mmCIF file of C-alpha atoms and ligand atoms in Angstrom:
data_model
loop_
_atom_site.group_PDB
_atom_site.id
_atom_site.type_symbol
_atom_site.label_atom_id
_atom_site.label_comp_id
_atom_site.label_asym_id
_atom_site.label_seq_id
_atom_site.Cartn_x
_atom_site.Cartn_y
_atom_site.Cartn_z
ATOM 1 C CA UNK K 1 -18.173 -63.833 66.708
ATOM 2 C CA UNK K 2 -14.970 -61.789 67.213
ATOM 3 C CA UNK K 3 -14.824 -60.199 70.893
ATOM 4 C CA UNK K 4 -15.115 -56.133 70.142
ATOM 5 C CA UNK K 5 -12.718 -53.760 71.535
ATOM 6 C CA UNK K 6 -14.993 -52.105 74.742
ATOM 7 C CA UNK K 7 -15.398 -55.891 75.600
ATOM 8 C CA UNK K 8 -11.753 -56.663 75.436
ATOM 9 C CA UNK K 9 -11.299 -53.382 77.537
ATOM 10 C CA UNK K 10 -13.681 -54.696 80.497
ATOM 11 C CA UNK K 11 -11.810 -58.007 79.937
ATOM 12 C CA UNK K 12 -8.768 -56.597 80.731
ATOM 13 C CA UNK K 13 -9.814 -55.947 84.130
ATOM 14 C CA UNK K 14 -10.772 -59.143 85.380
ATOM 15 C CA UNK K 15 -7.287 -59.889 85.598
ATOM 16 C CA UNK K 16 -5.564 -56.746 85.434
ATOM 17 C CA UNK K 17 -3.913 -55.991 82.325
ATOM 18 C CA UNK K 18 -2.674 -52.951 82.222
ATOM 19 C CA UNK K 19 -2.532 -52.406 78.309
ATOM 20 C CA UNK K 20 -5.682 -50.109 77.937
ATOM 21 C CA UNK K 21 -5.018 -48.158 81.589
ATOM 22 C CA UNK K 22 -5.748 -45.145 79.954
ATOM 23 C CA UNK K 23 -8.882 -45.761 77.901
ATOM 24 C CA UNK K 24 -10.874 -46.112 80.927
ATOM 25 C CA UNK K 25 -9.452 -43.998 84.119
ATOM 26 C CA UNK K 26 -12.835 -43.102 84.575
ATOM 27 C CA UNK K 27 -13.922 -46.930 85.028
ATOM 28 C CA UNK K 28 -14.036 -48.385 88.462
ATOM 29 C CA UNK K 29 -12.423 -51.365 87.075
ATOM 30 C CA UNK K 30 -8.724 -49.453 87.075
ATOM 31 C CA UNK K 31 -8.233 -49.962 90.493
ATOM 32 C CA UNK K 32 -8.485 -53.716 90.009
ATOM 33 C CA UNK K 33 -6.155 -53.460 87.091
ATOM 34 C CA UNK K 34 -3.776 -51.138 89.718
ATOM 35 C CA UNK K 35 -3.803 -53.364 92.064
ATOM 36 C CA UNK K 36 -2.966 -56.296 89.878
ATOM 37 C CA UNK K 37 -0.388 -54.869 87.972
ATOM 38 C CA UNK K 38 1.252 -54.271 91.302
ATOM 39 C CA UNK K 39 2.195 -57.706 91.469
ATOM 40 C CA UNK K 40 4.663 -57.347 88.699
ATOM 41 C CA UNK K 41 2.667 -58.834 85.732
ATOM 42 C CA UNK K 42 2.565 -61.937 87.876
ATOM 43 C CA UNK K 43 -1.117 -63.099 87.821
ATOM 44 C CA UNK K 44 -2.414 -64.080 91.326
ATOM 45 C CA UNK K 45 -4.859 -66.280 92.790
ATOM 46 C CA UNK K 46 -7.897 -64.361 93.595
ATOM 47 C CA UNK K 47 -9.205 -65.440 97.153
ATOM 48 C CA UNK K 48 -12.170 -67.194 97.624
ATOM 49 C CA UNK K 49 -15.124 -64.555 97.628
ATOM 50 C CA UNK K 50 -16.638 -66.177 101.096
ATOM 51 C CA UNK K 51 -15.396 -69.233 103.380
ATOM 52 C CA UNK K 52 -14.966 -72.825 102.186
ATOM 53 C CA UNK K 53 -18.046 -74.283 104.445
ATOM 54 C CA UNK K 54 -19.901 -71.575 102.806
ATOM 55 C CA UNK K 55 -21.962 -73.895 100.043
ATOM 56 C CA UNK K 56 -22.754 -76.498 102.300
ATOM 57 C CA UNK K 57 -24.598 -78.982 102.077
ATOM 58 C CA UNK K 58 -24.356 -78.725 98.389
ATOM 59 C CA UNK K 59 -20.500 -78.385 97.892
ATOM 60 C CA UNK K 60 -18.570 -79.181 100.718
ATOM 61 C CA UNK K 61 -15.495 -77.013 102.650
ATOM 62 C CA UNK K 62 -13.001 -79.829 101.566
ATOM 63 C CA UNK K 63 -13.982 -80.244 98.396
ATOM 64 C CA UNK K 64 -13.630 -76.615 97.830
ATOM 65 C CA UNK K 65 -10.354 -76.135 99.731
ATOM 66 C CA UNK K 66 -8.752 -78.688 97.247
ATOM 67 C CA UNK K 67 -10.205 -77.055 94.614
ATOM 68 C CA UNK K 68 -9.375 -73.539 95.208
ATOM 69 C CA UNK K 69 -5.987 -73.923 97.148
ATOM 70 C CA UNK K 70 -4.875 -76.412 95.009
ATOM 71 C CA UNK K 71 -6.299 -77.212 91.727
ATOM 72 C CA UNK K 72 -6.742 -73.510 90.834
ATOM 73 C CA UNK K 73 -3.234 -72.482 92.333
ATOM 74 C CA UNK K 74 -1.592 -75.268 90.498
ATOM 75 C CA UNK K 75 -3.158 -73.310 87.348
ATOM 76 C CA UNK K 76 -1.962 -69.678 88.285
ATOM 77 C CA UNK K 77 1.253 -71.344 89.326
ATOM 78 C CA UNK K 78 2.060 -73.304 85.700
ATOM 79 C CA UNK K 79 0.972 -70.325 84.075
ATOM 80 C CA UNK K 80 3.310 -67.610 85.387
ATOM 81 C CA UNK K 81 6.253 -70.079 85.018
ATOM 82 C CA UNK K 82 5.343 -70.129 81.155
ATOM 83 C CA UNK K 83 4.591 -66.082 80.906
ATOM 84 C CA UNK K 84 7.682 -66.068 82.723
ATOM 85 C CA UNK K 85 9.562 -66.924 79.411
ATOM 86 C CA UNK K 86 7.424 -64.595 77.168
ATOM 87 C CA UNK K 87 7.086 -60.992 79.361
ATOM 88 C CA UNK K 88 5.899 -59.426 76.304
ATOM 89 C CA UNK K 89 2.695 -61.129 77.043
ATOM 90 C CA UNK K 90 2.209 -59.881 80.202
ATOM 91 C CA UNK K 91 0.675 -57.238 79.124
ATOM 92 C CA UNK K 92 -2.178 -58.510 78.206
ATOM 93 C CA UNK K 93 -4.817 -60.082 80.403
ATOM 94 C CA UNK K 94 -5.501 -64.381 80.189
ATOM 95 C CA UNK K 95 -8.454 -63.559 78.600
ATOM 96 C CA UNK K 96 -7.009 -61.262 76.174
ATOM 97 C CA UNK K 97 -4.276 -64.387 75.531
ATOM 98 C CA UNK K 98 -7.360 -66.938 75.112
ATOM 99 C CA UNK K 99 -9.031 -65.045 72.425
ATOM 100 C CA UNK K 100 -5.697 -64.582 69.919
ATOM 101 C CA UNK K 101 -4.344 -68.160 71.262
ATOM 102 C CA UNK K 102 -2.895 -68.404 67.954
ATOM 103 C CA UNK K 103 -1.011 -65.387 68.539
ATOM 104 C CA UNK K 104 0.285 -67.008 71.177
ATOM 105 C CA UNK K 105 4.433 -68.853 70.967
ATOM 106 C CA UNK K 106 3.784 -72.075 69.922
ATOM 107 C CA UNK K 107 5.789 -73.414 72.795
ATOM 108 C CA UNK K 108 3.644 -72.171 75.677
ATOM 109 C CA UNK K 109 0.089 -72.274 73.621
ATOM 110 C CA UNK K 110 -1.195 -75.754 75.149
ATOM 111 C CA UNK K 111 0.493 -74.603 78.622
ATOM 112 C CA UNK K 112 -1.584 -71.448 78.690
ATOM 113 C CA UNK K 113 -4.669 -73.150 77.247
ATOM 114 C CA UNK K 114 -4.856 -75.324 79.425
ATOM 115 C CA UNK K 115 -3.674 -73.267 82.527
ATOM 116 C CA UNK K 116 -4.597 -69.648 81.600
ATOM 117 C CA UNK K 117 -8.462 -71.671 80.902
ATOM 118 C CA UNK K 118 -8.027 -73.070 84.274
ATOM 119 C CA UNK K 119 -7.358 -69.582 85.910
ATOM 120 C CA UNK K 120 -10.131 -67.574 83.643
ATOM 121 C CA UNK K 121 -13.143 -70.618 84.323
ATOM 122 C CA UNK K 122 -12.676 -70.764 88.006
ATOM 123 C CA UNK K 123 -12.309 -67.576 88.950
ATOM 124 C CA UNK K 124 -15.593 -66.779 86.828
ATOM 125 C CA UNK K 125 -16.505 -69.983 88.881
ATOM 126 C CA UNK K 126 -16.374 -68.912 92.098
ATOM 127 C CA UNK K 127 -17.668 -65.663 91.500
ATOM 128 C CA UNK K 128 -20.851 -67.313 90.066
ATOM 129 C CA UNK K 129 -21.744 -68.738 93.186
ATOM 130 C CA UNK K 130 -22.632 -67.811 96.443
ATOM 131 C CA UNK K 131 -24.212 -68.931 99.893
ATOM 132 C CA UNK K 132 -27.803 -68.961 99.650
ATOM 133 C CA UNK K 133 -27.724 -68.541 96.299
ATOM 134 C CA UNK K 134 -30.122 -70.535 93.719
ATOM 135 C CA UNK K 135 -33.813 -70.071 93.243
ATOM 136 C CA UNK K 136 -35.394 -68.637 89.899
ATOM 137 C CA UNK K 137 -33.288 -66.282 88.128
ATOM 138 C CA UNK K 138 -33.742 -63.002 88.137
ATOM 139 C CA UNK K 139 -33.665 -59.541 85.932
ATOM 140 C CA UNK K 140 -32.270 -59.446 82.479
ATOM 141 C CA UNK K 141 -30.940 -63.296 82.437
ATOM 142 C CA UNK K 142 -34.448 -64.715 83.707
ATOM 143 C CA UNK K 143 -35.800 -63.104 79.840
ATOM 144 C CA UNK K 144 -32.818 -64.285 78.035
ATOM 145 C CA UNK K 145 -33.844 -67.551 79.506
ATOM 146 C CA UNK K 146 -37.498 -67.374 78.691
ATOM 147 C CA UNK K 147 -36.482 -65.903 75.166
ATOM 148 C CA UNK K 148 -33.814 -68.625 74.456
ATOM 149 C CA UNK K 149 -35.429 -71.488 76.337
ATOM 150 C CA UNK K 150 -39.206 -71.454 76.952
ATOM 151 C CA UNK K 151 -38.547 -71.378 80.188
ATOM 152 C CA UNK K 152 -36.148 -72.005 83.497
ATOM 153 C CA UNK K 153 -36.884 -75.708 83.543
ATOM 154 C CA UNK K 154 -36.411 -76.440 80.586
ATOM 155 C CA UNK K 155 -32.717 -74.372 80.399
ATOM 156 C CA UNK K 156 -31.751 -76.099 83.748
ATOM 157 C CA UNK K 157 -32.574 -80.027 82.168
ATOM 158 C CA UNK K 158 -30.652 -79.133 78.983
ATOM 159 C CA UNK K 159 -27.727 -77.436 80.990
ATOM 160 C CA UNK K 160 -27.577 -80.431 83.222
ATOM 161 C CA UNK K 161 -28.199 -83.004 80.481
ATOM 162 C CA UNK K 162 -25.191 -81.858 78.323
ATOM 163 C CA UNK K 163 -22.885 -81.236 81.682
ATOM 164 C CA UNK K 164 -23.954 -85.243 82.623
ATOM 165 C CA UNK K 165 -23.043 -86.105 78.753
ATOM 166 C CA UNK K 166 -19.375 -84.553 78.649
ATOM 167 C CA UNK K 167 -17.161 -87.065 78.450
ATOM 168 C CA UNK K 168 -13.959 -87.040 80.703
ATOM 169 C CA UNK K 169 -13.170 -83.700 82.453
ATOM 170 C CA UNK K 170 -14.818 -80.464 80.905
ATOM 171 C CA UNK K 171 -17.188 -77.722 81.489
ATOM 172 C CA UNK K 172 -20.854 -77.011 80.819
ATOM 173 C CA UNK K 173 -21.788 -73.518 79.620
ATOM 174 C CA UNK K 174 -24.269 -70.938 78.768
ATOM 175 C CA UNK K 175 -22.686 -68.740 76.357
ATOM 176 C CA UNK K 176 -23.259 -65.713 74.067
ATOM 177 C CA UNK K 177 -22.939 -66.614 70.847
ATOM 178 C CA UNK K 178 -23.858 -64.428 67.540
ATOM 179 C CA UNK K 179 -26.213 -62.356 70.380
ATOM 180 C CA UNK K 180 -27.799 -65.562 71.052
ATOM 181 C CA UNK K 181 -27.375 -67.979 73.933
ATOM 182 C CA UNK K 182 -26.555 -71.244 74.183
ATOM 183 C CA UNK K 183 -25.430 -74.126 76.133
ATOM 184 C CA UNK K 184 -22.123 -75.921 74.987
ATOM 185 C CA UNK K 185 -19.441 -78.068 76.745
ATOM 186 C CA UNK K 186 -16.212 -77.791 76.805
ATOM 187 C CA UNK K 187 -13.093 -80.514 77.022
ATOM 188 C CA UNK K 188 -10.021 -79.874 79.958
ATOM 189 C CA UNK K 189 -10.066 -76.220 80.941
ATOM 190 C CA UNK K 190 -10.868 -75.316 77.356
ATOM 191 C CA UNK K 191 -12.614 -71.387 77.722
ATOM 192 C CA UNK K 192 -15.311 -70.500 74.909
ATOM 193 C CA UNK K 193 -13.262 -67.417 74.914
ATOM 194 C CA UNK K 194 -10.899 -69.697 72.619
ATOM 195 C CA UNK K 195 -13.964 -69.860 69.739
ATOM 196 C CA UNK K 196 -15.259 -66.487 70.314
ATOM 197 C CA UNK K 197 -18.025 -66.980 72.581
ATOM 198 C CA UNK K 198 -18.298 -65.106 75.995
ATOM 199 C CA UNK K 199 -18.521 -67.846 79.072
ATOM 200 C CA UNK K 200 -22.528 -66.047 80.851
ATOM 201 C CA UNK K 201 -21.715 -68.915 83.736
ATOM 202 C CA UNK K 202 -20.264 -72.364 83.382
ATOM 203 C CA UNK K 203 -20.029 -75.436 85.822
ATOM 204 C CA UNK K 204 -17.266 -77.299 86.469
ATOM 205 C CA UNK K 205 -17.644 -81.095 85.397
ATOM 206 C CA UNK K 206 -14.471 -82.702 86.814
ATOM 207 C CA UNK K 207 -14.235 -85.268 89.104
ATOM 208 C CA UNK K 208 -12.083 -83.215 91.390
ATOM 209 C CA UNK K 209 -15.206 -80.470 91.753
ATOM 210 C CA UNK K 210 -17.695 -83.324 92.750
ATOM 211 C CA UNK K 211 -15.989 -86.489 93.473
ATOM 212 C CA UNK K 212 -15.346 -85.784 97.359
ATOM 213 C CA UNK K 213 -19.187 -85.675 98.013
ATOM 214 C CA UNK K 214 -21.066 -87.432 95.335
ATOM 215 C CA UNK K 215 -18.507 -90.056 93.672
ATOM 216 C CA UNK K 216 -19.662 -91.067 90.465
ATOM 217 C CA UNK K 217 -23.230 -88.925 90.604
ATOM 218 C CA UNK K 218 -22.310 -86.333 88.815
ATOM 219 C CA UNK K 219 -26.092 -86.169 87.614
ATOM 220 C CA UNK K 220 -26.994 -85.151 91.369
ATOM 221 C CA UNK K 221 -24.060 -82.534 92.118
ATOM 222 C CA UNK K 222 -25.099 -80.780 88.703
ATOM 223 C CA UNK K 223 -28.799 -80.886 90.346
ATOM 224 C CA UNK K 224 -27.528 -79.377 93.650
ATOM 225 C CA UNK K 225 -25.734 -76.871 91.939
ATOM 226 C CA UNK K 226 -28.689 -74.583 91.058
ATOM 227 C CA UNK K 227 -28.759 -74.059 94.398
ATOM 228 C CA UNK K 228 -25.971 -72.026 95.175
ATOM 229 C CA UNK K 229 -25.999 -69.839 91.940
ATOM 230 C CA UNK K 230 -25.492 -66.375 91.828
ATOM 231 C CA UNK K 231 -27.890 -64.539 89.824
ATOM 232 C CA UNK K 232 -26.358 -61.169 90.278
ATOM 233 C CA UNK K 233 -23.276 -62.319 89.024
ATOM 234 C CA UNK K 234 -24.844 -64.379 86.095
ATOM 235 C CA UNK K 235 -26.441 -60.935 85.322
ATOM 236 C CA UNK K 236 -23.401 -58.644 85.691
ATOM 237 C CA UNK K 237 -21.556 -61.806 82.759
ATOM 238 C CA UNK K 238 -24.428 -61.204 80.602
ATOM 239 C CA UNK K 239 -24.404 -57.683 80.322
ATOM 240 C CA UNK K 240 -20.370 -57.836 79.879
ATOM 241 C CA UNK K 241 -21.627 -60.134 77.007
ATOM 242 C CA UNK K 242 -23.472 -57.761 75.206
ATOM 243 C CA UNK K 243 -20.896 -54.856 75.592
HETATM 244 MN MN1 MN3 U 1 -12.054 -77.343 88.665
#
């Protein structure tokens, strides 16, 4: 599946490229791009959408200090040093730069794979989430469930069942794919965006997401998880997906 042009356009706005400004001044989604493009093409670290105790019990404040302040500023940081080389490519959003990788200098392609993936997954990441999230979901993504799946339960045990089977550090995903859905994993910070398919949510299977709390469960974090999802958001992702 090749990402159309009015989804590369919303795209754009999740991290403010400013290439298609004018195709969509009537869009709320310019002021983002504005704002963003304010900071000089730089790409920032969005802030955490509520307070780092916020998840508890099921994700803890220091696990998600580390893995906001850190882990996900290490990403924005290594990436702007390699865009840094390339301002041509400014111009277009990480997203935008994960779908044409290969278009992408050879020198900086595994830098902003790995790093650019890093920035798009956990910002989507956070966003997904939210305190007293979780229960059944809800509006168009509870049918897409039932359509794709049977039914919740049985989409949660094969979510969890391929996020407990990833080997190493990676992601589990529900994705669009060829206007169906399905769950995938990826390895590292690898985004779906790279193959064409458009991330609905994802969770985050490295040890640095879960270790702090649950050690080597990661069976039981991916089970606590469901608890602080955000539907709304899950919703918003899959009607971006069908744009
Ligand atoms: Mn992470």
């Amino acid at each position: 599946m090749t990402l159309n042009r009015r989804k590369v356009l919303f795209l754009l706005g999740a991290t403010g490229g400013i290439v298609a400004l004018n195709s969509w001044r009537s869009s709320g989604l310019m002021d983002v791009a504005l704002a963003q493009s304010a900071t000089k093409g730089n790409i920032s670290l969005p802030p955490l959408p509520y307070d780092y105790n916020a998840l508890e019990p099921h994700i803890d404040a220091q696990t998600m200090r580390f893995h906001h302040d850190n882990h996900h500023a290490t990403y924005v940081k290594n990436l702007n040093a390699a865009l840094e080389k390339y301002p041509n490519l400014k111009a277009q959003s990480v997203e935008q730069l994960l779908t044409n990788l290969k278009s992408v200098p050879e020198a900086i392609r595994s830098t902003v794979r790995n790093n650019g993936g890093g920035h798009v997954n956990h910002t989507m990441f956070w966003n997904i989430m939210k305190p007293q999230g979780g229960g059944e979901p809800t509006g168009a993504i509870a049918s897409a469930i039932k359509a794709n799946f049977n039914d919740f339960a049985t989409f949660k045990k094969q979510f969890n069942e391929a996020g407990t089977k990833r080997f190493g550090s990676g992601w589990v995903w529900l994705v669009s794919a060829d206007d169906k859905l399905k769950i995938i994993t990826t390895p590292n910070q690898d985004s779906p965006l790279i193959d064409g398919n458009y991330p609905i949510m994802g969770n985050d299977v490295w040890e640095h997401a879960y270790y702090l709390k649950y050690q080597y469960r990661r069976a039981d974090y991916l089970t606590a998880w469901w608890n602080v999802i955000n539907w709304d958001e899950v919703n918003n992702r899959l009607a971006t997906s069908k744009v």
